[in-house]
């Protein structure tokens, strides 16, 4: 019996710790016999990775930034996400469209009505159902105070042009995520990312157990503990 694909995105401000848990979750799904596709945004394809480098490092206006991000997303959907879902894979994606509304919309103050138009254009017509606008089946939101995230990032690496933004920018981004979660509560699962990694992992896996996507609570993998 074939399994339906699952599309799961992971969101949160820089420093929230989401990326460190995605590999562990992939291991948990594979241990239960699922094929897993890991990806990220912007990026996930050769073309989208080139656009990622531009978006993260080159100065540009807000509309150019949004257009490049949605162009990368369209290619990512066509080349990676939709084929993986058609195979029945679990797709784990580090960021998706909620990040665009949080960073470009709330953070930069870009017109969210225009972002909604771009979202509809880029994410429709890629699925087998021609009128479906592809969205994640679940979005896991790692919620963390911007001040705590800034402390975690301090000295970790050379910041890109988003990570180098002031704390006030990330306060707006965090509120953008909160607004997206409030607008689609059935799709979002909030994780309290201020707790230690073990407790964050417990919160994360319990979400998937409740949904029936993992059969048991999974011990914290060594890479996450």
PDB file of C-alpha atoms in Angstrom:
ATOM      1  CA  UNK A   1       0.000   0.000   0.000  1.00  0.00           C
ATOM      2  CA  UNK A   2       1.492   3.345  -1.061  1.00  0.00           C
ATOM      3  CA  UNK A   3       1.773   6.144   1.453  1.00  0.00           C
ATOM      4  CA  UNK A   4       0.790   9.721   0.836  1.00  0.00           C
ATOM      5  CA  UNK A   5       3.555  12.284   0.868  1.00  0.00           C
ATOM      6  CA  UNK A   6       3.882  14.737   3.741  1.00  0.00           C
ATOM      7  CA  UNK A   7       5.150  18.287   3.367  1.00  0.00           C
ATOM      8  CA  UNK A   8       6.458  19.756   6.628  1.00  0.00           C
ATOM      9  CA  UNK A   9       8.107  23.161   6.952  1.00  0.00           C
ATOM     10  CA  UNK A  10      10.154  24.511   9.855  1.00  0.00           C
ATOM     11  CA  UNK A  11      10.055  28.183  10.715  1.00  0.00           C
ATOM     12  CA  UNK A  12      11.493  30.615  13.216  1.00  0.00           C
ATOM     13  CA  UNK A  13      13.803  33.588  13.483  1.00  0.00           C
ATOM     14  CA  UNK A  14      17.553  33.108  13.016  1.00  0.00           C
ATOM     15  CA  UNK A  15      18.964  31.503  16.163  1.00  0.00           C
ATOM     16  CA  UNK A  16      15.756  29.713  17.165  1.00  0.00           C
ATOM     17  CA  UNK A  17      17.456  26.312  16.766  1.00  0.00           C
ATOM     18  CA  UNK A  18      15.129  24.692  14.243  1.00  0.00           C
ATOM     19  CA  UNK A  19      17.864  23.496  11.883  1.00  0.00           C
ATOM     20  CA  UNK A  20      19.558  21.398  14.566  1.00  0.00           C
ATOM     21  CA  UNK A  21      16.426  19.250  14.944  1.00  0.00           C
ATOM     22  CA  UNK A  22      15.520  18.608  11.321  1.00  0.00           C
ATOM     23  CA  UNK A  23      18.142  15.887  10.766  1.00  0.00           C
ATOM     24  CA  UNK A  24      17.012  14.081  13.908  1.00  0.00           C
ATOM     25  CA  UNK A  25      13.426  14.116  12.732  1.00  0.00           C
ATOM     26  CA  UNK A  26      14.522  12.770   9.339  1.00  0.00           C
ATOM     27  CA  UNK A  27      16.223   9.875  11.155  1.00  0.00           C
ATOM     28  CA  UNK A  28      13.038   9.191  13.111  1.00  0.00           C
ATOM     29  CA  UNK A  29      10.921   9.005   9.955  1.00  0.00           C
ATOM     30  CA  UNK A  30      13.458   6.793   8.193  1.00  0.00           C
ATOM     31  CA  UNK A  31      13.531   4.452  11.184  1.00  0.00           C
ATOM     32  CA  UNK A  32       9.810   3.936  10.593  1.00  0.00           C
ATOM     33  CA  UNK A  33      10.307   3.067   6.944  1.00  0.00           C
ATOM     34  CA  UNK A  34       9.588   6.425   5.359  1.00  0.00           C
ATOM     35  CA  UNK A  35      11.613   7.948   2.541  1.00  0.00           C
ATOM     36  CA  UNK A  36      12.648  11.483   3.470  1.00  0.00           C
ATOM     37  CA  UNK A  37      13.606  14.464   1.309  1.00  0.00           C
ATOM     38  CA  UNK A  38      15.484  17.198   3.147  1.00  0.00           C
ATOM     39  CA  UNK A  39      15.594  20.678   1.662  1.00  0.00           C
ATOM     40  CA  UNK A  40      15.705  24.365   2.483  1.00  0.00           C
ATOM     41  CA  UNK A  41      14.585  27.795   1.310  1.00  0.00           C
ATOM     42  CA  UNK A  42      15.695  29.849  -0.351  1.00  0.00           C
ATOM     43  CA  UNK A  43      17.439  27.010  -2.139  1.00  0.00           C
ATOM     44  CA  UNK A  44      16.938  23.307  -2.730  1.00  0.00           C
ATOM     45  CA  UNK A  45      17.855  23.262  -6.433  1.00  0.00           C
ATOM     46  CA  UNK A  46      20.957  24.461  -8.315  1.00  0.00           C
ATOM     47  CA  UNK A  47      19.063  27.485  -9.625  1.00  0.00           C
ATOM     48  CA  UNK A  48      17.438  28.284  -6.288  1.00  0.00           C
ATOM     49  CA  UNK A  49      20.779  28.027  -4.484  1.00  0.00           C
ATOM     50  CA  UNK A  50      22.226  30.641  -6.872  1.00  0.00           C
ATOM     51  CA  UNK A  51      19.276  32.909  -6.111  1.00  0.00           C
ATOM     52  CA  UNK A  52      19.791  32.251  -2.382  1.00  0.00           C
ATOM     53  CA  UNK A  53      23.330  33.627  -2.591  1.00  0.00           C
ATOM     54  CA  UNK A  54      22.022  36.791  -4.232  1.00  0.00           C
ATOM     55  CA  UNK A  55      19.224  37.269  -1.697  1.00  0.00           C
ATOM     56  CA  UNK A  56      21.448  36.705   1.343  1.00  0.00           C
ATOM     57  CA  UNK A  57      24.411  38.769   0.240  1.00  0.00           C
ATOM     58  CA  UNK A  58      23.617  41.354  -2.453  1.00  0.00           C
ATOM     59  CA  UNK A  59      21.889  44.674  -1.728  1.00  0.00           C
ATOM     60  CA  UNK A  60      18.540  45.037  -3.502  1.00  0.00           C
ATOM     61  CA  UNK A  61      15.154  46.648  -3.060  1.00  0.00           C
ATOM     62  CA  UNK A  62      12.255  44.868  -1.389  1.00  0.00           C
ATOM     63  CA  UNK A  63      10.380  43.960  -4.576  1.00  0.00           C
ATOM     64  CA  UNK A  64      13.481  42.496  -6.229  1.00  0.00           C
ATOM     65  CA  UNK A  65      14.119  40.473  -3.073  1.00  0.00           C
ATOM     66  CA  UNK A  66      10.562  39.121  -3.005  1.00  0.00           C
ATOM     67  CA  UNK A  67      10.588  38.257  -6.715  1.00  0.00           C
ATOM     68  CA  UNK A  68      13.857  36.335  -6.389  1.00  0.00           C
ATOM     69  CA  UNK A  69      12.579  34.408  -3.373  1.00  0.00           C
ATOM     70  CA  UNK A  70       9.379  33.369  -5.135  1.00  0.00           C
ATOM     71  CA  UNK A  71      11.290  32.491  -8.310  1.00  0.00           C
ATOM     72  CA  UNK A  72      13.507  30.205  -6.223  1.00  0.00           C
ATOM     73  CA  UNK A  73      10.411  28.737  -4.553  1.00  0.00           C
ATOM     74  CA  UNK A  74       8.731  27.993  -7.870  1.00  0.00           C
ATOM     75  CA  UNK A  75      11.788  26.094  -9.121  1.00  0.00           C
ATOM     76  CA  UNK A  76      12.083  24.280  -5.785  1.00  0.00           C
ATOM     77  CA  UNK A  77       8.460  23.172  -5.954  1.00  0.00           C
ATOM     78  CA  UNK A  78       8.716  22.016  -9.566  1.00  0.00           C
ATOM     79  CA  UNK A  79      12.064  20.242  -9.284  1.00  0.00           C
ATOM     80  CA  UNK A  80      12.106  18.835  -5.744  1.00  0.00           C
ATOM     81  CA  UNK A  81       9.012  19.153  -3.563  1.00  0.00           C
ATOM     82  CA  UNK A  82       6.265  18.012  -5.939  1.00  0.00           C
ATOM     83  CA  UNK A  83       8.224  15.009  -7.316  1.00  0.00           C
ATOM     84  CA  UNK A  84       9.054  13.945  -3.730  1.00  0.00           C
ATOM     85  CA  UNK A  85       5.415  14.194  -2.626  1.00  0.00           C
ATOM     86  CA  UNK A  86       4.356  12.217  -5.700  1.00  0.00           C
ATOM     87  CA  UNK A  87       6.743   9.437  -4.602  1.00  0.00           C
ATOM     88  CA  UNK A  88       5.190   9.424  -1.136  1.00  0.00           C
ATOM     89  CA  UNK A  89       8.204  10.981   0.590  1.00  0.00           C
ATOM     90  CA  UNK A  90       8.182  12.993   3.783  1.00  0.00           C
ATOM     91  CA  UNK A  91       9.505  16.405   2.738  1.00  0.00           C
ATOM     92  CA  UNK A  92      11.213  18.320   5.548  1.00  0.00           C
ATOM     93  CA  UNK A  93      11.914  21.888   4.459  1.00  0.00           C
ATOM     94  CA  UNK A  94      13.878  24.456   6.443  1.00  0.00           C
ATOM     95  CA  UNK A  95      11.659  27.520   5.812  1.00  0.00           C
ATOM     96  CA  UNK A  96       8.943  28.101   3.226  1.00  0.00           C
ATOM     97  CA  UNK A  97       6.460  30.883   2.427  1.00  0.00           C
ATOM     98  CA  UNK A  98       5.736  31.835   6.044  1.00  0.00           C
ATOM     99  CA  UNK A  99       9.338  33.052   6.215  1.00  0.00           C
ATOM    100  CA  UNK A 100       8.686  35.402   3.297  1.00  0.00           C
ATOM    101  CA  UNK A 101       5.698  36.950   5.047  1.00  0.00           C
ATOM    102  CA  UNK A 102       7.654  37.192   8.310  1.00  0.00           C
ATOM    103  CA  UNK A 103      10.957  38.537   6.936  1.00  0.00           C
ATOM    104  CA  UNK A 104      10.004  40.479   3.807  1.00  0.00           C
ATOM    105  CA  UNK A 105       6.489  41.345   4.967  1.00  0.00           C
ATOM    106  CA  UNK A 106       6.686  42.054   8.700  1.00  0.00           C
ATOM    107  CA  UNK A 107      10.441  42.572   8.942  1.00  0.00           C
ATOM    108  CA  UNK A 108      11.000  44.788   5.904  1.00  0.00           C
ATOM    109  CA  UNK A 109       7.490  46.227   5.778  1.00  0.00           C
ATOM    110  CA  UNK A 110       6.778  44.969   2.255  1.00  0.00           C
ATOM    111  CA  UNK A 111       3.165  44.916   1.047  1.00  0.00           C
ATOM    112  CA  UNK A 112       1.672  41.617   2.238  1.00  0.00           C
ATOM    113  CA  UNK A 113      -1.144  41.880  -0.301  1.00  0.00           C
ATOM    114  CA  UNK A 114       1.449  41.780  -3.069  1.00  0.00           C
ATOM    115  CA  UNK A 115       3.197  38.877  -1.322  1.00  0.00           C
ATOM    116  CA  UNK A 116      -0.123  37.019  -1.355  1.00  0.00           C
ATOM    117  CA  UNK A 117      -0.406  37.563  -5.121  1.00  0.00           C
ATOM    118  CA  UNK A 118       3.141  36.260  -5.652  1.00  0.00           C
ATOM    119  CA  UNK A 119       2.396  33.324  -3.350  1.00  0.00           C
ATOM    120  CA  UNK A 120      -0.632  32.365  -5.442  1.00  0.00           C
ATOM    121  CA  UNK A 121       1.311  32.724  -8.703  1.00  0.00           C
ATOM    122  CA  UNK A 122       4.370  30.757  -7.621  1.00  0.00           C
ATOM    123  CA  UNK A 123       2.643  27.947  -5.720  1.00  0.00           C
ATOM    124  CA  UNK A 124      -0.302  27.168  -7.988  1.00  0.00           C
ATOM    125  CA  UNK A 125      -0.199  24.837 -10.987  1.00  0.00           C
ATOM    126  CA  UNK A 126       2.664  22.681  -9.718  1.00  0.00           C
ATOM    127  CA  UNK A 127       0.597  19.969  -8.008  1.00  0.00           C
ATOM    128  CA  UNK A 128      -1.448  17.278  -9.806  1.00  0.00           C
ATOM    129  CA  UNK A 129      -4.542  19.304  -8.880  1.00  0.00           C
ATOM    130  CA  UNK A 130      -4.172  22.312 -11.198  1.00  0.00           C
ATOM    131  CA  UNK A 131      -5.970  24.796  -8.930  1.00  0.00           C
ATOM    132  CA  UNK A 132      -4.195  23.777  -5.713  1.00  0.00           C
ATOM    133  CA  UNK A 133      -1.888  26.339  -4.132  1.00  0.00           C
ATOM    134  CA  UNK A 134       0.734  24.133  -2.516  1.00  0.00           C
ATOM    135  CA  UNK A 135       1.251  24.736   1.199  1.00  0.00           C
ATOM    136  CA  UNK A 136       2.853  22.598   3.910  1.00  0.00           C
ATOM    137  CA  UNK A 137       0.683  19.988   5.607  1.00  0.00           C
ATOM    138  CA  UNK A 138       2.264  21.166   8.855  1.00  0.00           C
ATOM    139  CA  UNK A 139       4.422  24.129   9.810  1.00  0.00           C
ATOM    140  CA  UNK A 140       6.525  23.734  12.947  1.00  0.00           C
ATOM    141  CA  UNK A 141       7.216  27.174  14.394  1.00  0.00           C
ATOM    142  CA  UNK A 142      10.176  27.491  16.754  1.00  0.00           C
ATOM    143  CA  UNK A 143       9.124  30.488  18.834  1.00  0.00           C
ATOM    144  CA  UNK A 144      11.942  32.323  20.616  1.00  0.00           C
ATOM    145  CA  UNK A 145      12.431  35.849  21.935  1.00  0.00           C
ATOM    146  CA  UNK A 146      14.639  37.839  19.539  1.00  0.00           C
ATOM    147  CA  UNK A 147      16.976  38.869  22.355  1.00  0.00           C
ATOM    148  CA  UNK A 148      17.683  35.214  23.206  1.00  0.00           C
ATOM    149  CA  UNK A 149      18.169  34.353  19.537  1.00  0.00           C
ATOM    150  CA  UNK A 150      20.678  37.205  19.178  1.00  0.00           C
ATOM    151  CA  UNK A 151      22.696  35.843  22.122  1.00  0.00           C
ATOM    152  CA  UNK A 152      22.776  32.395  20.526  1.00  0.00           C
ATOM    153  CA  UNK A 153      23.972  33.786  17.191  1.00  0.00           C
ATOM    154  CA  UNK A 154      26.629  36.088  18.622  1.00  0.00           C
ATOM    155  CA  UNK A 155      29.998  34.992  17.294  1.00  0.00           C
ATOM    156  CA  UNK A 156      28.633  31.807  15.731  1.00  0.00           C
ATOM    157  CA  UNK A 157      29.572  32.784  12.174  1.00  0.00           C
ATOM    158  CA  UNK A 158      29.897  35.749   9.867  1.00  0.00           C
ATOM    159  CA  UNK A 159      26.306  37.024   9.618  1.00  0.00           C
ATOM    160  CA  UNK A 160      24.532  37.392   6.281  1.00  0.00           C
ATOM    161  CA  UNK A 161      22.544  40.547   5.568  1.00  0.00           C
ATOM    162  CA  UNK A 162      19.506  39.173   7.415  1.00  0.00           C
ATOM    163  CA  UNK A 163      21.335  37.876  10.481  1.00  0.00           C
ATOM    164  CA  UNK A 164      23.101  41.240  10.826  1.00  0.00           C
ATOM    165  CA  UNK A 165      19.820  43.124  11.229  1.00  0.00           C
ATOM    166  CA  UNK A 166      19.112  44.809  14.599  1.00  0.00           C
ATOM    167  CA  UNK A 167      16.991  43.151  17.273  1.00  0.00           C
ATOM    168  CA  UNK A 168      14.034  45.387  16.424  1.00  0.00           C
ATOM    169  CA  UNK A 169      13.933  43.817  12.948  1.00  0.00           C
ATOM    170  CA  UNK A 170      13.667  40.370  14.498  1.00  0.00           C
ATOM    171  CA  UNK A 171      10.936  41.566  16.848  1.00  0.00           C
ATOM    172  CA  UNK A 172       8.903  42.448  13.769  1.00  0.00           C
ATOM    173  CA  UNK A 173       9.764  39.101  12.156  1.00  0.00           C
ATOM    174  CA  UNK A 174       8.698  37.225  15.294  1.00  0.00           C
ATOM    175  CA  UNK A 175       5.390  39.103  15.283  1.00  0.00           C
ATOM    176  CA  UNK A 176       4.999  38.235  11.614  1.00  0.00           C
ATOM    177  CA  UNK A 177       5.280  34.557  12.473  1.00  0.00           C
ATOM    178  CA  UNK A 178       2.780  34.972  15.305  1.00  0.00           C
ATOM    179  CA  UNK A 179       0.332  36.615  12.910  1.00  0.00           C
ATOM    180  CA  UNK A 180       0.731  33.798  10.353  1.00  0.00           C
ATOM    181  CA  UNK A 181       0.170  31.186  13.065  1.00  0.00           C
ATOM    182  CA  UNK A 182      -2.950  32.982  14.297  1.00  0.00           C
ATOM    183  CA  UNK A 183      -4.324  33.083  10.742  1.00  0.00           C
ATOM    184  CA  UNK A 184      -3.759  29.337  10.143  1.00  0.00           C
ATOM    185  CA  UNK A 185      -3.829  27.615  13.555  1.00  0.00           C
ATOM    186  CA  UNK A 186      -4.750  24.239  12.038  1.00  0.00           C
ATOM    187  CA  UNK A 187      -1.475  24.224  10.068  1.00  0.00           C
ATOM    188  CA  UNK A 188       0.908  25.571  12.707  1.00  0.00           C
ATOM    189  CA  UNK A 189       2.460  23.770  15.665  1.00  0.00           C
ATOM    190  CA  UNK A 190       4.215  26.144  18.072  1.00  0.00           C
ATOM    191  CA  UNK A 191       7.374  24.931  19.799  1.00  0.00           C
ATOM    192  CA  UNK A 192       8.757  26.775  22.827  1.00  0.00           C
ATOM    193  CA  UNK A 193      12.328  27.097  21.584  1.00  0.00           C
ATOM    194  CA  UNK A 194      13.578  28.755  24.793  1.00  0.00           C
ATOM    195  CA  UNK A 195      13.803  25.387  26.541  1.00  0.00           C
ATOM    196  CA  UNK A 196      16.838  23.098  26.438  1.00  0.00           C
ATOM    197  CA  UNK A 197      17.333  20.935  23.357  1.00  0.00           C
ATOM    198  CA  UNK A 198      16.047  17.763  24.967  1.00  0.00           C
ATOM    199  CA  UNK A 199      12.734  19.396  25.906  1.00  0.00           C
ATOM    200  CA  UNK A 200      12.448  21.033  22.497  1.00  0.00           C
ATOM    201  CA  UNK A 201      12.943  17.600  20.916  1.00  0.00           C
ATOM    202  CA  UNK A 202      10.227  16.135  23.162  1.00  0.00           C
ATOM    203  CA  UNK A 203       7.813  18.889  22.119  1.00  0.00           C
ATOM    204  CA  UNK A 204       8.675  18.339  18.475  1.00  0.00           C
ATOM    205  CA  UNK A 205       8.226  14.573  18.362  1.00  0.00           C
ATOM    206  CA  UNK A 206       5.046  14.701  20.426  1.00  0.00           C
ATOM    207  CA  UNK A 207       3.455  16.817  17.669  1.00  0.00           C
ATOM    208  CA  UNK A 208       4.063  14.034  15.139  1.00  0.00           C
ATOM    209  CA  UNK A 209       2.929  11.290  17.511  1.00  0.00           C
ATOM    210  CA  UNK A 210      -0.366  13.106  18.116  1.00  0.00           C
ATOM    211  CA  UNK A 211      -0.917  13.356  14.379  1.00  0.00           C
ATOM    212  CA  UNK A 212      -0.152   9.662  13.916  1.00  0.00           C
ATOM    213  CA  UNK A 213       2.852  10.380  11.685  1.00  0.00           C
ATOM    214  CA  UNK A 214       5.291   8.833  14.181  1.00  0.00           C
ATOM    215  CA  UNK A 215       4.168   5.784  16.113  1.00  0.00           C
ATOM    216  CA  UNK A 216       6.128   6.360  19.332  1.00  0.00           C
ATOM    217  CA  UNK A 217       8.015   9.105  21.111  1.00  0.00           C
ATOM    218  CA  UNK A 218      11.540   9.092  19.756  1.00  0.00           C
ATOM    219  CA  UNK A 219      14.574   9.360  22.067  1.00  0.00           C
ATOM    220  CA  UNK A 220      16.693  12.444  21.579  1.00  0.00           C
ATOM    221  CA  UNK A 221      19.304  11.554  18.925  1.00  0.00           C
ATOM    222  CA  UNK A 222      22.940  12.142  19.734  1.00  0.00           C
ATOM    223  CA  UNK A 223      23.154  14.920  17.158  1.00  0.00           C
ATOM    224  CA  UNK A 224      20.398  16.842  18.948  1.00  0.00           C
ATOM    225  CA  UNK A 225      21.032  16.123  22.621  1.00  0.00           C
TER     226      UNK A 225
END
